[in-house]
Amino acid sequence: MGLGGISIWQLLIVLAIIVLLFGTKKLRGMGGDLGGAVKGFKKAMSDDQNTEKQASEDKAEQIQNSAESKPADINTTDKTKDSNKV
């Protein structure tokens, strides 16, 4: 017994029939197309993850920069008001 009740001999017979129907060149071409699709999918997923990672790093950097920036000095406006009173 092989995969789910299918023996190895049954799988070989099905494979032989498929090769006879489609031919080796067509099967090779289909395999190449399938491989190219898988590579493209993996590349797209990798690019998407890199884009998300870069966006989160940029956002974290913006938050850090805004936290480090100094708030406006409130005392400078009070000093100009005091000097106008004198």
mmCIF file of C-alpha atoms in Angstrom, residues 10-68:
data_model
loop_
_atom_site.group_PDB
_atom_site.id
_atom_site.type_symbol
_atom_site.label_atom_id
_atom_site.label_comp_id
_atom_site.label_asym_id
_atom_site.label_seq_id
_atom_site.Cartn_x
_atom_site.Cartn_y
_atom_site.Cartn_z
ATOM 1 C CA GLN A 10 -0.842 2.063 -9.910
ATOM 2 C CA LEU A 11 0.981 5.407 -9.696
ATOM 3 C CA LEU A 12 3.524 4.248 -12.298
ATOM 4 C CA ILE A 13 0.750 3.158 -14.670
ATOM 5 C CA VAL A 14 -1.008 6.531 -14.337
ATOM 6 C CA LEU A 15 2.306 8.326 -14.911
ATOM 7 C CA ALA A 16 2.981 6.243 -18.036
ATOM 8 C CA ILE A 17 -0.465 7.047 -19.428
ATOM 9 C CA ILE A 18 0.073 10.776 -18.778
ATOM 10 C CA VAL A 19 3.451 10.675 -20.541
ATOM 11 C CA LEU A 20 1.889 8.887 -23.516
ATOM 12 C CA LEU A 21 -0.961 11.400 -23.747
ATOM 13 C CA PHE A 22 1.000 14.628 -23.388
ATOM 14 C CA GLY A 23 4.539 13.712 -24.384
ATOM 15 C CA THR A 24 7.745 14.539 -22.572
ATOM 16 C CA LYS A 25 8.286 17.949 -24.223
ATOM 17 C CA LYS A 26 4.871 19.226 -23.223
ATOM 18 C CA LEU A 27 5.275 17.908 -19.674
ATOM 19 C CA ARG A 28 8.740 19.492 -19.430
ATOM 20 C CA GLY A 29 7.309 22.809 -20.616
ATOM 21 C CA MET A 30 4.448 22.602 -18.123
ATOM 22 C CA GLY A 31 6.932 21.834 -15.346
ATOM 23 C CA GLY A 32 9.060 24.834 -16.333
ATOM 24 C CA ASP A 33 6.005 27.079 -16.357
ATOM 25 C CA LEU A 34 4.940 25.791 -12.977
ATOM 26 C CA GLY A 35 8.451 26.335 -11.587
ATOM 27 C CA GLY A 36 8.509 29.890 -12.942
ATOM 28 C CA ALA A 37 5.135 30.606 -11.347
ATOM 29 C CA VAL A 38 6.346 29.313 -7.985
ATOM 30 C CA LYS A 39 9.507 31.441 -8.214
ATOM 31 C CA GLY A 40 7.446 34.506 -9.094
ATOM 32 C CA PHE A 41 5.107 33.859 -6.185
ATOM 33 C CA LYS A 42 8.000 33.472 -3.742
ATOM 34 C CA LYS A 43 9.625 36.671 -5.043
ATOM 35 C CA ALA A 44 6.368 38.598 -4.694
ATOM 36 C CA MET A 45 5.904 37.344 -1.131
ATOM 37 C CA SER A 46 9.493 38.255 -0.258
ATOM 38 C CA ASP A 47 9.113 41.727 -1.771
ATOM 39 C CA ASP A 48 5.849 42.235 0.109
ATOM 40 C CA GLN A 49 7.446 41.255 3.418
ATOM 41 C CA ASN A 50 10.421 43.545 2.758
ATOM 42 C CA THR A 51 8.076 46.424 1.922
ATOM 43 C CA GLU A 52 6.082 45.900 5.121
ATOM 44 C CA LYS A 53 9.276 45.624 7.159
ATOM 45 C CA GLN A 54 10.673 48.820 5.626
ATOM 46 C CA ALA A 55 7.386 50.665 6.255
ATOM 47 C CA SER A 56 7.336 49.620 9.917
ATOM 48 C CA GLU A 57 10.987 50.653 10.333
ATOM 49 C CA ASP A 58 10.250 54.054 8.752
ATOM 50 C CA LYS A 59 7.255 54.545 11.028
ATOM 51 C CA ALA A 60 9.315 53.617 14.110
ATOM 52 C CA GLU A 61 12.022 56.064 13.017
ATOM 53 C CA GLN A 62 9.460 58.849 12.586
ATOM 54 C CA ILE A 63 8.048 58.171 16.041
ATOM 55 C CA GLN A 64 11.543 58.196 17.534
ATOM 56 C CA ASN A 65 12.436 61.442 15.758
ATOM 57 C CA SER A 66 9.230 63.132 16.925
ATOM 58 C CA ALA A 67 9.888 61.996 20.505
ATOM 59 C CA GLU A 68 13.431 63.385 20.396
#
